[in-house]
XYZ file of C-alpha atoms in Angstrom:
319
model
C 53.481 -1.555 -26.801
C 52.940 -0.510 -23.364
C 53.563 2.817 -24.035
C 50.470 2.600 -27.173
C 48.199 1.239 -24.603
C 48.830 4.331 -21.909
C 47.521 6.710 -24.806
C 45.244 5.285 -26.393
C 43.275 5.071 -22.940
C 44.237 8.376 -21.537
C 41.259 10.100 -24.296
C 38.363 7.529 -22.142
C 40.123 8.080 -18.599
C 40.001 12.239 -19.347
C 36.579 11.742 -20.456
C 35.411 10.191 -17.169
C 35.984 12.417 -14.429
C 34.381 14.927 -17.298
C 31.104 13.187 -17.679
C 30.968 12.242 -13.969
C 31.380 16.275 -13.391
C 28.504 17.185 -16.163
C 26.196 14.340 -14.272
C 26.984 15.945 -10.846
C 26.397 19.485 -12.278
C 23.059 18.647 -13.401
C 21.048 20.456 -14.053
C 23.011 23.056 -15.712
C 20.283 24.627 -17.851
C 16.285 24.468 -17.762
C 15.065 21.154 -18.277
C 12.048 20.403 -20.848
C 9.043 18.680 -19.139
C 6.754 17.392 -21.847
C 2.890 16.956 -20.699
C 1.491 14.609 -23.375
C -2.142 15.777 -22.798
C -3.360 19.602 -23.194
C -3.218 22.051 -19.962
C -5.720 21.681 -17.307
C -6.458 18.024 -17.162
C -5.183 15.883 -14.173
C -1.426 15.315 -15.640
C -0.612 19.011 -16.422
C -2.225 19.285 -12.775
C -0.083 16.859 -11.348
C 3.239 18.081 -13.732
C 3.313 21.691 -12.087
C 3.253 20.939 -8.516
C 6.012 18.919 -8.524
C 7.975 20.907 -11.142
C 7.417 23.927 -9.572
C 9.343 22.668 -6.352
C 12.172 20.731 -8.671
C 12.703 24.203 -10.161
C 13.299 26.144 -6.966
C 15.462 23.123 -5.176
C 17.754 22.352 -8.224
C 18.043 26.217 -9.276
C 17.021 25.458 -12.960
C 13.803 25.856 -14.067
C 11.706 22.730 -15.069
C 9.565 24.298 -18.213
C 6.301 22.697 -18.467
C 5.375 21.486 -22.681
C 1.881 20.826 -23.748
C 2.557 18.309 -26.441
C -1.146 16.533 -26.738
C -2.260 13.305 -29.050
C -2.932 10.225 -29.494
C -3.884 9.091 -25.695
C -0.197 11.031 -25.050
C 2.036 8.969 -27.485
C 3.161 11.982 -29.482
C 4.524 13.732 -26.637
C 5.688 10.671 -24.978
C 7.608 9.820 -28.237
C 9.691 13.195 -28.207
C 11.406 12.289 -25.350
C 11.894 8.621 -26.675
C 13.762 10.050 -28.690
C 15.383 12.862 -27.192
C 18.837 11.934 -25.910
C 19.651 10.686 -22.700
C 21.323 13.742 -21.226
C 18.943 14.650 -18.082
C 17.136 17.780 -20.403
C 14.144 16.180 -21.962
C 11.588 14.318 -19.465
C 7.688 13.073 -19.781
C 4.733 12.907 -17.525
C 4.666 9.362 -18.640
C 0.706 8.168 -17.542
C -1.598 5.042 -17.755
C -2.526 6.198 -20.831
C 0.660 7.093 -23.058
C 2.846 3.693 -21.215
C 0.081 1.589 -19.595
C -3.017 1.004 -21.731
C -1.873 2.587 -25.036
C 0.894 -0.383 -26.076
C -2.748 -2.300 -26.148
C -4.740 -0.182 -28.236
C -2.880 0.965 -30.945
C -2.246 -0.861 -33.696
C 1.132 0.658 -34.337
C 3.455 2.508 -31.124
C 6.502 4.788 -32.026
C 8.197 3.215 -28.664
C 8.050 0.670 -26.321
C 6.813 2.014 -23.385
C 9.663 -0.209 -20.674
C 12.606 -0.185 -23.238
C 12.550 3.024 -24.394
C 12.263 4.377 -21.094
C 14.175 5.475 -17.909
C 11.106 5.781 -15.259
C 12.349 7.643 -13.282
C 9.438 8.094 -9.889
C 6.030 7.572 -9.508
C 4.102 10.569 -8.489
C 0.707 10.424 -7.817
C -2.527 8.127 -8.178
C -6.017 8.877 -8.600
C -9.411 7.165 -9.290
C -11.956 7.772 -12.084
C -15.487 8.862 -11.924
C -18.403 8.172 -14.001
C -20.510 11.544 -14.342
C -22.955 13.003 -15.963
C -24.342 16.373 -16.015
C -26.261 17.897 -12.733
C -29.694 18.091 -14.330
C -29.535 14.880 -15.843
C -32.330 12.616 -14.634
C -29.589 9.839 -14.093
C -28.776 10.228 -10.166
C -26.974 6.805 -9.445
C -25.206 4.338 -11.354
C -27.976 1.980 -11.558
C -30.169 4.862 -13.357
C -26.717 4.723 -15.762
C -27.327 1.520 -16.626
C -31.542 1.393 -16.969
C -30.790 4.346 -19.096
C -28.543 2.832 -21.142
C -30.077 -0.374 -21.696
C -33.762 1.143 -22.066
C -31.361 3.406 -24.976
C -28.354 1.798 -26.418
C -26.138 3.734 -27.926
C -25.940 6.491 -25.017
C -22.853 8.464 -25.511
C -19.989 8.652 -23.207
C -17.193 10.720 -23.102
C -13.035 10.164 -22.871
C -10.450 12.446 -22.886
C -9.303 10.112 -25.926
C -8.837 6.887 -27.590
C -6.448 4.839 -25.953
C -6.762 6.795 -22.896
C -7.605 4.597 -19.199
C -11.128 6.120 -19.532
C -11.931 4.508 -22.735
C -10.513 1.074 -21.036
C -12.895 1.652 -18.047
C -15.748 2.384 -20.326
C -15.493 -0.844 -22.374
C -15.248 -2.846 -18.769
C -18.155 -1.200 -17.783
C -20.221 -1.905 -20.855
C -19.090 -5.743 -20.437
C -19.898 -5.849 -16.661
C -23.054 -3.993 -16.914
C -24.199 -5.807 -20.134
C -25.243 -2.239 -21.868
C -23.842 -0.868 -25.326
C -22.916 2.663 -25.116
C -21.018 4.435 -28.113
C -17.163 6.256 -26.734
C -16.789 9.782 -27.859
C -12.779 10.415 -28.210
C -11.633 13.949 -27.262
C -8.593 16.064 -27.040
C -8.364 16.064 -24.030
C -10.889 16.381 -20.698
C -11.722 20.002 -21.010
C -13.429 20.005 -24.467
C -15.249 16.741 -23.497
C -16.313 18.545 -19.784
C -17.583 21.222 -22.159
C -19.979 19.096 -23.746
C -20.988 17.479 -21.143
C -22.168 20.915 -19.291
C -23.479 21.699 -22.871
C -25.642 18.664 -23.280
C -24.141 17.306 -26.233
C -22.505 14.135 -24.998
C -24.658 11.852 -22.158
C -21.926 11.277 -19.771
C -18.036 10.826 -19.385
C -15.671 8.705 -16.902
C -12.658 10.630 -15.879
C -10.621 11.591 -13.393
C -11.793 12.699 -9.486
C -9.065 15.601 -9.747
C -11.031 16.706 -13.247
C -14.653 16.212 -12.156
C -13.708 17.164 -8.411
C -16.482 19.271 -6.714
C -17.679 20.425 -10.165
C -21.064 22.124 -9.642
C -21.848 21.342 -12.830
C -21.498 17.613 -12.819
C -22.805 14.755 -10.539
C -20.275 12.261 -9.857
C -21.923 8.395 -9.731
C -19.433 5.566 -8.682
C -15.455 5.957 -8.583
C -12.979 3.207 -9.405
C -11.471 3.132 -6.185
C -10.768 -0.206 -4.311
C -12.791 1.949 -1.841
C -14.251 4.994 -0.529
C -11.934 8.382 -0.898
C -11.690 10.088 1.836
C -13.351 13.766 0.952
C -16.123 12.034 -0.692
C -17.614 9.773 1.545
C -21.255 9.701 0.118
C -19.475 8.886 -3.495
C -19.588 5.018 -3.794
C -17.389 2.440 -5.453
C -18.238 0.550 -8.332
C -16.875 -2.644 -6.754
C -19.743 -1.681 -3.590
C -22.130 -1.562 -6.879
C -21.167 -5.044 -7.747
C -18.604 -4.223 -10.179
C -15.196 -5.023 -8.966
C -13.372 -5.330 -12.729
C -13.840 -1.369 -12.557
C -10.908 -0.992 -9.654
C -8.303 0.724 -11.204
C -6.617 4.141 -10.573
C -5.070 6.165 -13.135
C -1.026 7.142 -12.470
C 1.329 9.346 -13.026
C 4.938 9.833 -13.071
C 8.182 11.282 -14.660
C 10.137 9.537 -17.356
C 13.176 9.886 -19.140
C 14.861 8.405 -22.563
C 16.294 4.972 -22.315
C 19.547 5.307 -20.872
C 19.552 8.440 -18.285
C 23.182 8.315 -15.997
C 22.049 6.311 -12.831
C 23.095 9.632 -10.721
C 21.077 12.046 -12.941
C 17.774 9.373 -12.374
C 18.610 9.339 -8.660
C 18.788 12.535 -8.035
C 15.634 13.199 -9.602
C 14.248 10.729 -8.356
C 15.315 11.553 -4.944
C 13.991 15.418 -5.278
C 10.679 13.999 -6.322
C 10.230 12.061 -4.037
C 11.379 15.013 -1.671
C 8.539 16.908 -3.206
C 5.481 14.689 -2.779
C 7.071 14.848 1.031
C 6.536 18.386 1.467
C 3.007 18.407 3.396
C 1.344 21.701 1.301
C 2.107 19.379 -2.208
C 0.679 16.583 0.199
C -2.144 18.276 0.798
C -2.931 19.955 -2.557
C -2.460 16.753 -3.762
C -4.860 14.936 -1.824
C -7.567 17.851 -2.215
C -7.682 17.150 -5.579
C -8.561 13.482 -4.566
C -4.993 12.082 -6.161
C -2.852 9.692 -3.779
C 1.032 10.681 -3.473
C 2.574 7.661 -4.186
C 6.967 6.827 -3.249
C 8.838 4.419 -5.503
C 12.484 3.939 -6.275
C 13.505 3.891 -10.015
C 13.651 0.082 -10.117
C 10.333 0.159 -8.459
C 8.463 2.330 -11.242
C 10.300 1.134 -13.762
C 8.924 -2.812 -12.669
C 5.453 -1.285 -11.799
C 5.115 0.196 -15.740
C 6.036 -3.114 -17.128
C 2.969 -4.670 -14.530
C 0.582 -2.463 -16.434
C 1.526 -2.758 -19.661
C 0.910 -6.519 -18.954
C -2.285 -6.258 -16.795
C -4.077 -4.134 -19.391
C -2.873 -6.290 -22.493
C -5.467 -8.725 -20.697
C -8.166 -6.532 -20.277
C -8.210 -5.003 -23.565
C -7.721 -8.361 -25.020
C -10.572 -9.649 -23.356
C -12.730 -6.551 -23.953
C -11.525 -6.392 -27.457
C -11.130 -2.722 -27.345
C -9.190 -1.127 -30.535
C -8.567 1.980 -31.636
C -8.212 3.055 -35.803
């Protein structure tokens, strides 16, 4: 009987030092980095800075995928359901694991369970803006505009998205009714906003930036950014519901080896260090931002609660 027991555990006690080689070895191969929203806007922004440095430290390359709908779910869901293996990863966002388990009626994942988050990476505030030769010069032209006119239009890069949240908090603190335009993304909605064809948008500072096109009227930060110190804060404007900063990170299935989520945790971290990404970073008016895998993986499951309240309460839904 002894004897039995020796083989049948010598398959599981080869298989160990195996696996424990495979996670050390990581990566072994390029490693698929899915960016739920189209290229350009804040999180493909964010995405290739730090990927760019994870591909020359760990020697494989970390290929960038532009996998866009549905405020981010679709690509977010690919990697849900990818297997656990360290070669299949998300820009998980606000949007796609924060404000999106909320909004839709129906989710393909649960944005904690289904998830290894891996590290924070970066945070940045949204703007309200509207085109340069607007007449509208300060938020409190917004909302005399949009009272004297309901039904002004204002742009999101989509439904579900953190801008569409801000926009219904806004028309509930403000007391104006304004009608949300959806996009695909922020660059077809910027588009129409240089066009004329929708009356403002709320976005991110790293999208509107130092756009000559656009004039930037109150950010959501808790307070001024530093780079745009004539920019004020809704909360200065008397709206302090609208303090809230849009995040990113980098997320794996469910299950990822704790030594393949350290290290990359570890490298990313490592990379939001390095004082050019810093710097680029900052530019851009985003906030690096250092957590631990427990600490990111606690911090999505505080936003998935904290905006289940505020959509609740501003009864936002999306179709």
């Amino acid at each position: 009987m002894l004897r039995r027991r020796a083989v049948l555990t010598l398959p599981a006690l080869l298989a160990a030092p195996i696996a424990a080689h495979a996670q050390a070895a990581w990566p072994a191969r390029n490693v698929r980095v899915i960016v739920p929203f189209p290229p350009g806007g804040t999180t493909d922004v964010v995405a290739r800075l730090v990927t760019q440095r994870l591909s020359t430290v760990l020697g494989q390359s970390f290929v960038i995928e532009n996998r866009a709908g549905a405020g981010g779910t679709v690509g977010s869901d690919v990697v849900a359901k990818s297997p656990p293996d360290g070669y299949a990863f998300v820009i998980s966002n606000i949007a796609s694991h924060g404000v999106g388990p909320s909004v839709y009626p129906t989710m393909p994942y649960d944005s904690v369970r289904d998830f290894t988050h891996v590290a924070l990476m970066a945070e940045v505030p949204s703007v309200l803006v509207v085109n340069v030769n607007s007449p509208i010069r300060t938020l409190a032209d917004f909302i005399a505009a949009a009272k004297a006119k309901p039904g002004m239009t204002v742009g999101s890069p989509g439904n579900g998205t953190s801008s569409h949240a801000k926009q219904e908090i806004l028309k509930r603190s403000a007391g104006i009714d304004t009608t949300h335009v959806p996009y695909r993304g922020s660059g077809p909605m910027m588009n129409d906003l240089t066009a004329g064809n929708v009356d403002a948008m709320i976005t991110t500072l790293v999208e509107a930036g130092r756009n000559e096109r656009f004039r930037l009227l109150a950010v959501t930060a808790d307070q001024r950014v530093p780079g745009w110190p004539d920019l004020p804060t809704f909360k200065e404007l008397g709206h302090p519901d609208l303090v809230a900063s849009t995040w990113f990170g980098i997320s794996g299935p469910a299950n990822l080896p704790p030594a393949i989520t350290e290290k990359l945790n570890a490298e990313v971290l490592a990379a939001l260090a390095q004082p050019d990404i810093a710097q680029r970073l900052r530019e851009a008016g985003a906030t690096p931002r250092r957590m631990s895998a427990a600490e990111y993986q606690a911090f999505v499951a505080s936003e998935v609660a904290r905006w289940r309240k505020v959509v609740q309460e501003a009864n936002i839904r999306v179709q």
